[in-house]
């Protein structure tokens, strides 16, 4: 059955809804969705500067939602302001990226190796410092130990000396005299009795010298301490080299002119010293005694007397008085004695002769 032509046929409904282009009647406000349901007008672009106008619009919409009396015209959504998207940086080539990553990995490996070397060097430095410190400490300890040992030895020696000096265990109880023949040993012991009871380290040697000076026959002396209680005095007596005639006999004298012994008769083996007007201990006397001391024992036994007016005029008279020797000075006495001994051996001892050996290289016999 057909529709009558007067009735218009409605167009078929489309599946796609059509957009109404008509204007909204005046006085009707557009519906406003909540702020949380509103979608952003534009996706944020990384690195882009935020649009202040959009922020102001959002604030205005929130205000309109809170105050429905606002005019719809004032709350109408403005058109979005187009913003330009930032231009992306050009992508480097793939090989360059790989090279860059390899360089970065190599740099990290080099840095790790450098840090490892630094740690090894630091450990080595600390080890060296510790070894040096130990060596220095050991050297200091040995030096300190040596000083302590030396100090201990010194202190021990001081204590021993002090104990020896002041201990009554080492006091002098015996004075021994050695080397005397003409000197009375008992008299010497009596003179040194003041040292008895004193410690050996505190013996007064000045007092000993003063006490022994009273004995003219003592030429020199020395002392020796023998532990625990003995003081030994070694005496060297004066030895006579000749004799001088005196009013009551003869005096045996040593080279210094000190009388060693007085006798009433002439003593054999000691020539008579004629001062020849000089003094005992004068230049002539000293020259004569010097010559007598240099003569050998066999030749000295043949000399009966000696005289010297001056140091250069020493004259010897042999036993018996028949032969005389002109000696001269005391110089070259050993050579003169050797020449004289040979000359005497060639002559008759009973002959009256004079031997001149003042020049030993050219002796003369008259």
mmCIF file of C-alpha atoms in Angstrom, residues 30-365:
data_model
loop_
_atom_site.group_PDB
_atom_site.id
_atom_site.type_symbol
_atom_site.label_atom_id
_atom_site.label_comp_id
_atom_site.label_asym_id
_atom_site.label_seq_id
_atom_site.Cartn_x
_atom_site.Cartn_y
_atom_site.Cartn_z
ATOM 1 C CA UNK A 30 25.929 26.258 30.024
ATOM 2 C CA UNK A 31 26.339 23.363 32.401
ATOM 3 C CA UNK A 32 29.599 23.399 34.266
ATOM 4 C CA UNK A 33 31.272 20.108 35.146
ATOM 5 C CA UNK A 34 33.297 19.750 38.292
ATOM 6 C CA UNK A 35 36.949 20.697 38.059
ATOM 7 C CA UNK A 36 38.054 17.148 38.838
ATOM 8 C CA UNK A 37 36.040 15.806 35.823
ATOM 9 C CA UNK A 38 37.347 18.390 33.395
ATOM 10 C CA UNK A 39 39.974 17.115 31.031
ATOM 11 C CA UNK A 40 42.962 19.264 30.358
ATOM 12 C CA UNK A 41 42.613 21.280 27.289
ATOM 13 C CA UNK A 42 46.044 20.328 26.145
ATOM 14 C CA UNK A 43 48.530 17.658 27.051
ATOM 15 C CA UNK A 44 51.547 18.976 28.946
ATOM 16 C CA UNK A 45 54.656 19.055 26.870
ATOM 17 C CA UNK A 46 57.890 18.226 28.667
ATOM 18 C CA UNK A 47 60.037 21.276 28.964
ATOM 19 C CA UNK A 48 57.237 23.679 27.919
ATOM 20 C CA UNK A 49 56.444 26.779 29.948
ATOM 21 C CA UNK A 50 52.996 26.505 31.640
ATOM 22 C CA UNK A 51 50.273 28.699 30.139
ATOM 23 C CA UNK A 52 49.264 31.297 32.662
ATOM 24 C CA UNK A 53 45.993 31.963 30.778
ATOM 25 C CA UNK A 54 44.918 28.333 31.169
ATOM 26 C CA UNK A 55 45.693 28.510 34.882
ATOM 27 C CA UNK A 56 43.586 31.676 35.168
ATOM 28 C CA UNK A 57 40.744 29.962 33.295
ATOM 29 C CA UNK A 58 40.785 27.018 35.668
ATOM 30 C CA UNK A 59 40.671 29.360 38.619
ATOM 31 C CA UNK A 60 37.709 31.177 37.069
ATOM 32 C CA UNK A 61 35.832 27.919 36.459
ATOM 33 C CA UNK A 62 36.372 26.867 40.052
ATOM 34 C CA UNK A 63 34.995 30.231 41.177
ATOM 35 C CA UNK A 64 31.941 29.801 38.977
ATOM 36 C CA UNK A 65 31.243 26.391 40.412
ATOM 37 C CA UNK A 66 31.343 27.845 43.902
ATOM 38 C CA UNK A 67 29.080 30.842 42.918
ATOM 39 C CA UNK A 68 26.228 29.778 40.598
ATOM 40 C CA UNK A 69 24.984 33.356 40.350
ATOM 41 C CA UNK A 70 27.811 34.353 38.090
ATOM 42 C CA UNK A 71 26.872 35.292 34.592
ATOM 43 C CA UNK A 72 27.092 32.484 32.119
ATOM 44 C CA UNK A 73 28.712 34.811 29.666
ATOM 45 C CA UNK A 74 31.518 35.550 32.099
ATOM 46 C CA UNK A 75 32.113 31.854 32.789
ATOM 47 C CA UNK A 76 32.015 30.675 29.229
ATOM 48 C CA UNK A 77 35.156 28.693 28.383
ATOM 49 C CA UNK A 78 37.622 30.700 26.352
ATOM 50 C CA UNK A 79 39.127 29.259 23.309
ATOM 51 C CA UNK A 80 42.356 27.430 24.001
ATOM 52 C CA UNK A 81 45.513 29.317 23.055
ATOM 53 C CA UNK A 82 47.562 27.190 20.748
ATOM 54 C CA UNK A 83 51.047 26.524 22.041
ATOM 55 C CA UNK A 84 53.928 25.391 19.967
ATOM 56 C CA UNK A 85 55.493 22.044 20.949
ATOM 57 C CA UNK A 86 59.274 22.166 21.600
ATOM 58 C CA UNK A 87 61.379 20.982 18.800
ATOM 59 C CA UNK A 88 63.014 17.674 19.732
ATOM 60 C CA UNK A 89 66.826 17.411 19.517
ATOM 61 C CA UNK A 90 68.163 15.486 16.601
ATOM 62 C CA UNK A 91 68.857 11.860 17.435
ATOM 63 C CA UNK A 92 72.578 11.044 17.095
ATOM 64 C CA UNK A 93 73.552 8.162 14.868
ATOM 65 C CA UNK A 94 73.663 4.673 16.389
ATOM 66 C CA UNK A 95 77.443 4.219 15.952
ATOM 67 C CA UNK A 96 78.128 7.520 17.713
ATOM 68 C CA UNK A 97 75.960 6.438 20.637
ATOM 69 C CA UNK A 98 77.798 3.150 20.879
ATOM 70 C CA UNK A 99 81.166 4.906 20.735
ATOM 71 C CA UNK A 100 80.053 7.340 23.414
ATOM 72 C CA UNK A 101 78.874 4.500 25.660
ATOM 73 C CA UNK A 102 82.153 2.636 25.080
ATOM 74 C CA UNK A 103 84.152 5.776 25.906
ATOM 75 C CA UNK A 104 82.124 6.291 29.047
ATOM 76 C CA UNK A 105 82.662 2.651 30.057
ATOM 77 C CA UNK A 106 86.409 2.984 29.374
ATOM 78 C CA UNK A 107 86.523 6.180 31.425
ATOM 79 C CA UNK A 108 84.741 4.453 34.300
ATOM 80 C CA UNK A 109 87.146 1.497 34.061
ATOM 81 C CA UNK A 110 90.159 3.844 33.993
ATOM 82 C CA UNK A 111 88.792 5.701 36.981
ATOM 83 C CA UNK A 112 88.286 2.397 38.809
ATOM 84 C CA UNK A 113 91.858 1.335 37.978
ATOM 85 C CA UNK A 114 93.179 4.701 39.145
ATOM 86 C CA UNK A 115 91.260 4.385 42.409
ATOM 87 C CA UNK A 116 92.604 0.841 42.828
ATOM 88 C CA UNK A 117 96.158 2.033 42.192
ATOM 89 C CA UNK A 118 95.631 4.876 44.625
ATOM 90 C CA UNK A 119 94.413 2.465 47.292
ATOM 91 C CA UNK A 120 97.379 0.158 46.631
ATOM 92 C CA UNK A 121 99.799 3.089 46.840
ATOM 93 C CA UNK A 122 98.134 4.243 50.044
ATOM 94 C CA UNK A 123 98.463 0.754 51.542
ATOM 95 C CA UNK A 124 102.086 0.581 50.458
ATOM 96 C CA UNK A 125 102.760 4.020 51.953
ATOM 97 C CA UNK A 126 101.149 3.040 55.255
ATOM 98 C CA UNK A 127 103.126 -0.212 55.282
ATOM 99 C CA UNK A 128 106.374 1.680 54.633
ATOM 100 C CA UNK A 129 105.574 4.226 57.331
ATOM 101 C CA UNK A 130 104.783 1.472 59.812
ATOM 102 C CA UNK A 131 108.009 -0.372 58.967
ATOM 103 C CA UNK A 132 110.027 2.844 59.302
ATOM 104 C CA UNK A 133 108.324 3.609 62.588
ATOM 105 C CA UNK A 134 109.072 0.100 63.859
ATOM 106 C CA UNK A 135 112.701 0.363 62.744
ATOM 107 C CA UNK A 136 113.115 3.783 64.315
ATOM 108 C CA UNK A 137 111.443 2.561 67.492
ATOM 109 C CA UNK A 138 113.707 -0.487 67.599
ATOM 110 C CA UNK A 139 116.789 1.674 67.051
ATOM 111 C CA UNK A 140 115.657 4.080 69.741
ATOM 112 C CA UNK A 141 114.940 1.177 72.067
ATOM 113 C CA UNK A 142 118.434 -0.280 71.504
ATOM 114 C CA UNK A 143 120.048 3.131 71.994
ATOM 115 C CA UNK A 144 118.015 3.705 75.130
ATOM 116 C CA UNK A 145 118.951 0.245 76.390
ATOM 117 C CA UNK A 146 122.637 0.981 75.753
ATOM 118 C CA UNK A 147 122.388 4.237 77.651
ATOM 119 C CA UNK A 148 120.640 2.502 80.522
ATOM 120 C CA UNK A 149 123.298 -0.224 80.650
ATOM 121 C CA UNK A 150 126.102 2.352 80.591
ATOM 122 C CA UNK A 151 124.389 4.367 83.280
ATOM 123 C CA UNK A 152 123.946 1.247 85.372
ATOM 124 C CA UNK A 153 127.640 0.380 85.018
ATOM 125 C CA UNK A 154 128.679 3.903 86.007
ATOM 126 C CA UNK A 155 126.365 3.875 89.006
ATOM 127 C CA UNK A 156 127.703 0.470 90.040
ATOM 128 C CA UNK A 157 131.299 1.706 89.767
ATOM 129 C CA UNK A 158 130.487 4.787 91.815
ATOM 130 C CA UNK A 159 128.868 2.652 94.479
ATOM 131 C CA UNK A 160 131.883 0.337 94.543
ATOM 132 C CA UNK A 161 134.270 3.281 94.859
ATOM 133 C CA UNK A 162 132.210 4.849 97.623
ATOM 134 C CA UNK A 163 131.949 1.547 99.443
ATOM 135 C CA UNK A 164 135.692 0.976 99.059
ATOM 136 C CA UNK A 165 136.546 4.493 100.173
ATOM 137 C CA UNK A 166 134.447 4.611 103.302
ATOM 138 C CA UNK A 167 134.099 0.994 104.323
ATOM 139 C CA UNK A 168 136.136 0.009 107.417
ATOM 140 C CA UNK A 169 136.721 -3.349 105.763
ATOM 141 C CA UNK A 170 139.382 -1.711 103.560
ATOM 142 C CA UNK A 171 141.117 0.397 106.206
ATOM 143 C CA UNK A 172 144.943 0.431 106.381
ATOM 144 C CA UNK A 173 146.207 -2.005 108.973
ATOM 145 C CA UNK A 174 149.720 -2.686 107.643
ATOM 146 C CA UNK A 175 152.394 -0.404 106.134
ATOM 147 C CA UNK A 176 154.978 -2.458 104.224
ATOM 148 C CA UNK A 177 158.377 -0.921 103.291
ATOM 149 C CA UNK A 178 160.352 -2.343 100.360
ATOM 150 C CA UNK A 179 163.692 -1.468 98.709
ATOM 151 C CA UNK A 180 165.672 -0.273 101.735
ATOM 152 C CA UNK A 181 169.229 -1.221 102.635
ATOM 153 C CA UNK A 182 170.701 1.850 104.268
ATOM 154 C CA UNK A 183 167.362 3.354 105.337
ATOM 155 C CA UNK A 184 165.808 1.998 108.539
ATOM 156 C CA UNK A 185 162.495 0.399 107.482
ATOM 157 C CA UNK A 186 161.145 0.461 111.045
ATOM 158 C CA UNK A 187 161.767 4.192 111.257
ATOM 159 C CA UNK A 188 159.867 4.677 108.006
ATOM 160 C CA UNK A 189 156.927 2.626 109.310
ATOM 161 C CA UNK A 190 156.838 4.705 112.461
ATOM 162 C CA UNK A 191 156.836 7.895 110.409
ATOM 163 C CA UNK A 192 153.866 6.630 108.371
ATOM 164 C CA UNK A 193 151.852 5.348 111.333
ATOM 165 C CA UNK A 194 149.399 8.254 110.934
ATOM 166 C CA UNK A 195 147.903 6.459 107.908
ATOM 167 C CA UNK A 196 146.833 3.422 109.922
ATOM 168 C CA UNK A 197 143.063 3.073 110.231
ATOM 169 C CA UNK A 198 142.285 5.181 107.150
ATOM 170 C CA UNK A 199 140.479 3.623 104.167
ATOM 171 C CA UNK A 200 142.837 2.839 101.315
ATOM 172 C CA UNK A 201 141.025 5.283 99.025
ATOM 173 C CA UNK A 202 141.454 8.113 101.550
ATOM 174 C CA UNK A 203 145.185 7.763 102.275
ATOM 175 C CA UNK A 204 146.852 11.183 102.555
ATOM 176 C CA UNK A 205 149.701 11.014 100.035
ATOM 177 C CA UNK A 206 150.763 14.566 100.783
ATOM 178 C CA UNK A 207 151.397 13.613 104.392
ATOM 179 C CA UNK A 208 153.389 10.564 103.231
ATOM 180 C CA UNK A 209 155.642 12.769 101.086
ATOM 181 C CA UNK A 210 156.236 15.144 103.992
ATOM 182 C CA UNK A 211 157.087 12.251 106.326
ATOM 183 C CA UNK A 212 159.546 10.629 103.894
ATOM 184 C CA UNK A 213 161.346 13.906 103.174
ATOM 185 C CA UNK A 214 162.944 13.541 106.609
ATOM 186 C CA UNK A 215 165.011 10.631 105.239
ATOM 187 C CA UNK A 216 167.792 12.069 102.995
ATOM 188 C CA UNK A 217 168.829 8.640 101.743
ATOM 189 C CA UNK A 218 165.459 8.159 100.039
ATOM 190 C CA UNK A 219 165.822 9.365 96.463
ATOM 191 C CA UNK A 220 162.268 8.492 95.359
ATOM 192 C CA UNK A 221 159.334 6.341 96.397
ATOM 193 C CA UNK A 222 156.017 4.974 95.174
ATOM 194 C CA UNK A 223 152.958 3.625 96.963
ATOM 195 C CA UNK A 224 150.682 0.692 96.226
ATOM 196 C CA UNK A 225 147.375 -0.268 97.799
ATOM 197 C CA UNK A 226 146.886 -3.985 98.266
ATOM 198 C CA UNK A 227 143.427 -5.110 99.246
ATOM 199 C CA UNK A 228 142.136 -5.455 101.748
ATOM 200 C CA UNK A 229 144.294 -3.655 104.346
ATOM 201 C CA UNK A 230 147.910 -3.162 103.187
ATOM 202 C CA UNK A 231 149.738 -0.011 102.063
ATOM 203 C CA UNK A 232 153.051 -0.818 100.341
ATOM 204 C CA UNK A 233 155.796 1.845 100.014
ATOM 205 C CA UNK A 234 158.520 1.145 97.419
ATOM 206 C CA UNK A 235 161.669 3.145 98.239
ATOM 207 C CA UNK A 236 164.585 3.928 95.918
ATOM 208 C CA UNK A 237 167.620 4.842 97.994
ATOM 209 C CA UNK A 238 170.309 7.258 96.966
ATOM 210 C CA UNK A 239 173.383 5.553 95.534
ATOM 211 C CA UNK A 240 176.761 7.119 96.319
ATOM 212 C CA UNK A 241 179.130 7.727 93.394
ATOM 213 C CA UNK A 242 182.080 9.009 95.391
ATOM 214 C CA UNK A 243 183.329 10.146 98.730
ATOM 215 C CA UNK A 244 184.469 13.461 100.064
ATOM 216 C CA UNK A 245 187.081 13.789 102.789
ATOM 217 C CA UNK A 246 185.832 15.514 105.904
ATOM 218 C CA UNK A 247 187.415 16.428 109.222
ATOM 219 C CA UNK A 248 186.277 13.231 110.914
ATOM 220 C CA UNK A 249 186.375 10.770 107.996
ATOM 221 C CA UNK A 250 184.712 10.424 104.624
ATOM 222 C CA UNK A 251 181.174 11.157 103.440
ATOM 223 C CA UNK A 252 179.675 9.012 100.702
ATOM 224 C CA UNK A 253 177.706 11.334 98.398
ATOM 225 C CA UNK A 254 175.330 10.770 95.510
ATOM 226 C CA UNK A 255 175.373 12.740 92.225
ATOM 227 C CA UNK A 256 173.308 15.510 93.834
ATOM 228 C CA UNK A 257 175.828 15.954 96.674
ATOM 229 C CA UNK A 258 173.603 14.410 99.333
ATOM 230 C CA UNK A 259 175.546 12.543 101.995
ATOM 231 C CA UNK A 260 174.441 8.965 101.950
ATOM 232 C CA UNK A 261 176.696 7.615 104.635
ATOM 233 C CA UNK A 262 179.535 8.820 106.886
ATOM 234 C CA UNK A 263 182.523 6.550 107.541
ATOM 235 C CA UNK A 264 185.755 7.036 109.448
ATOM 236 C CA UNK A 265 187.809 5.227 106.825
ATOM 237 C CA UNK A 266 187.873 5.510 103.048
ATOM 238 C CA UNK A 267 185.430 3.115 101.405
ATOM 239 C CA UNK A 268 186.878 0.966 98.635
ATOM 240 C CA UNK A 269 185.239 1.209 95.228
ATOM 241 C CA UNK A 270 184.292 4.882 95.560
ATOM 242 C CA UNK A 271 186.716 7.497 94.142
ATOM 243 C CA UNK A 272 187.586 10.517 96.244
ATOM 244 C CA UNK A 273 186.036 13.673 94.825
ATOM 245 C CA UNK A 274 188.373 16.660 95.139
ATOM 246 C CA UNK A 275 186.308 19.837 95.082
ATOM 247 C CA UNK A 276 189.412 21.802 93.985
ATOM 248 C CA UNK A 277 188.219 24.912 95.678
ATOM 249 C CA UNK A 278 184.647 24.468 94.493
ATOM 250 C CA UNK A 279 181.504 23.802 96.456
ATOM 251 C CA UNK A 280 179.605 20.624 97.061
ATOM 252 C CA UNK A 281 176.953 20.492 94.362
ATOM 253 C CA UNK A 282 178.715 23.159 92.249
ATOM 254 C CA UNK A 283 179.447 22.956 88.470
ATOM 255 C CA UNK A 284 182.810 21.207 88.932
ATOM 256 C CA UNK A 285 181.312 18.700 91.352
ATOM 257 C CA UNK A 286 178.384 17.931 89.006
ATOM 258 C CA UNK A 287 180.771 17.440 86.052
ATOM 259 C CA UNK A 288 182.928 15.041 88.100
ATOM 260 C CA UNK A 289 179.966 12.948 89.242
ATOM 261 C CA UNK A 290 178.611 12.834 85.671
ATOM 262 C CA UNK A 291 181.910 11.368 84.433
ATOM 263 C CA UNK A 292 182.022 8.819 87.254
ATOM 264 C CA UNK A 293 178.482 7.626 86.448
ATOM 265 C CA UNK A 294 179.382 6.942 82.787
ATOM 266 C CA UNK A 295 182.503 4.867 83.515
ATOM 267 C CA UNK A 296 182.204 1.082 83.228
ATOM 268 C CA UNK A 297 182.529 -0.827 86.494
ATOM 269 C CA UNK A 298 185.986 -2.258 85.570
ATOM 270 C CA UNK A 299 187.362 1.178 84.691
ATOM 271 C CA UNK A 300 185.709 2.841 87.697
ATOM 272 C CA UNK A 301 187.509 0.413 90.008
ATOM 273 C CA UNK A 302 190.870 1.730 88.641
ATOM 274 C CA UNK A 303 190.062 5.397 89.439
ATOM 275 C CA UNK A 304 191.437 6.664 92.750
ATOM 276 C CA UNK A 305 190.251 10.294 92.630
ATOM 277 C CA UNK A 306 188.616 12.908 90.433
ATOM 278 C CA UNK A 307 188.820 16.680 90.420
ATOM 279 C CA UNK A 308 187.372 19.515 88.356
ATOM 280 C CA UNK A 309 188.005 23.188 88.891
ATOM 281 C CA UNK A 310 185.622 23.932 86.002
ATOM 282 C CA UNK A 311 183.116 21.808 84.083
ATOM 283 C CA UNK A 312 185.643 21.496 81.185
ATOM 284 C CA UNK A 313 188.672 20.451 83.255
ATOM 285 C CA UNK A 314 187.813 17.085 84.703
ATOM 286 C CA UNK A 315 190.935 15.118 85.661
ATOM 287 C CA UNK A 316 191.173 11.515 86.848
ATOM 288 C CA UNK A 317 193.987 9.974 88.888
ATOM 289 C CA UNK A 318 194.310 6.186 88.669
ATOM 290 C CA UNK A 319 195.058 3.982 91.659
ATOM 291 C CA UNK A 320 198.649 4.318 92.827
ATOM 292 C CA UNK A 321 198.882 7.925 91.654
ATOM 293 C CA UNK A 322 201.418 7.240 88.896
ATOM 294 C CA UNK A 323 199.028 7.735 85.942
ATOM 295 C CA UNK A 324 196.712 10.650 85.260
ATOM 296 C CA UNK A 325 193.907 11.156 82.756
ATOM 297 C CA UNK A 326 192.974 14.507 81.224
ATOM 298 C CA UNK A 327 189.269 14.035 80.567
ATOM 299 C CA UNK A 328 188.096 17.506 79.675
ATOM 300 C CA UNK A 329 184.321 18.066 79.721
ATOM 301 C CA UNK A 330 181.621 15.492 80.417
ATOM 302 C CA UNK A 331 180.655 15.356 76.727
ATOM 303 C CA UNK A 332 181.293 12.101 74.810
ATOM 304 C CA UNK A 333 182.142 10.382 78.092
ATOM 305 C CA UNK A 334 181.174 6.936 76.783
ATOM 306 C CA UNK A 335 183.580 7.209 73.828
ATOM 307 C CA UNK A 336 186.322 8.613 76.037
ATOM 308 C CA UNK A 337 185.898 5.725 78.476
ATOM 309 C CA UNK A 338 186.234 3.194 75.643
ATOM 310 C CA UNK A 339 189.407 4.875 74.295
ATOM 311 C CA UNK A 340 190.940 5.151 77.780
ATOM 312 C CA UNK A 341 190.321 1.492 78.534
ATOM 313 C CA UNK A 342 192.191 0.470 75.368
ATOM 314 C CA UNK A 343 195.079 2.863 76.090
ATOM 315 C CA UNK A 344 195.525 1.566 79.622
ATOM 316 C CA UNK A 345 195.672 -1.989 78.294
ATOM 317 C CA UNK A 346 198.683 -1.124 76.123
ATOM 318 C CA UNK A 347 200.748 0.481 78.892
ATOM 319 C CA UNK A 348 202.551 -0.662 82.005
ATOM 320 C CA UNK A 349 200.398 0.200 85.049
ATOM 321 C CA UNK A 350 203.466 1.223 87.037
ATOM 322 C CA UNK A 351 204.654 3.748 84.449
ATOM 323 C CA UNK A 352 204.157 7.409 85.092
ATOM 324 C CA UNK A 353 201.958 8.448 82.196
ATOM 325 C CA UNK A 354 199.329 10.988 81.283
ATOM 326 C CA UNK A 355 196.437 10.017 79.020
ATOM 327 C CA UNK A 356 194.740 12.902 77.201
ATOM 328 C CA UNK A 357 191.324 11.798 75.924
ATOM 329 C CA UNK A 358 189.730 15.226 75.795
ATOM 330 C CA UNK A 359 189.638 14.622 72.030
ATOM 331 C CA UNK A 360 188.748 10.927 71.819
ATOM 332 C CA UNK A 361 189.336 10.813 68.049
ATOM 333 C CA UNK A 362 193.044 11.704 68.601
ATOM 334 C CA UNK A 363 194.132 10.598 72.076
ATOM 335 C CA UNK A 364 197.600 11.475 73.333
ATOM 336 C CA UNK A 365 199.866 9.638 75.783
#
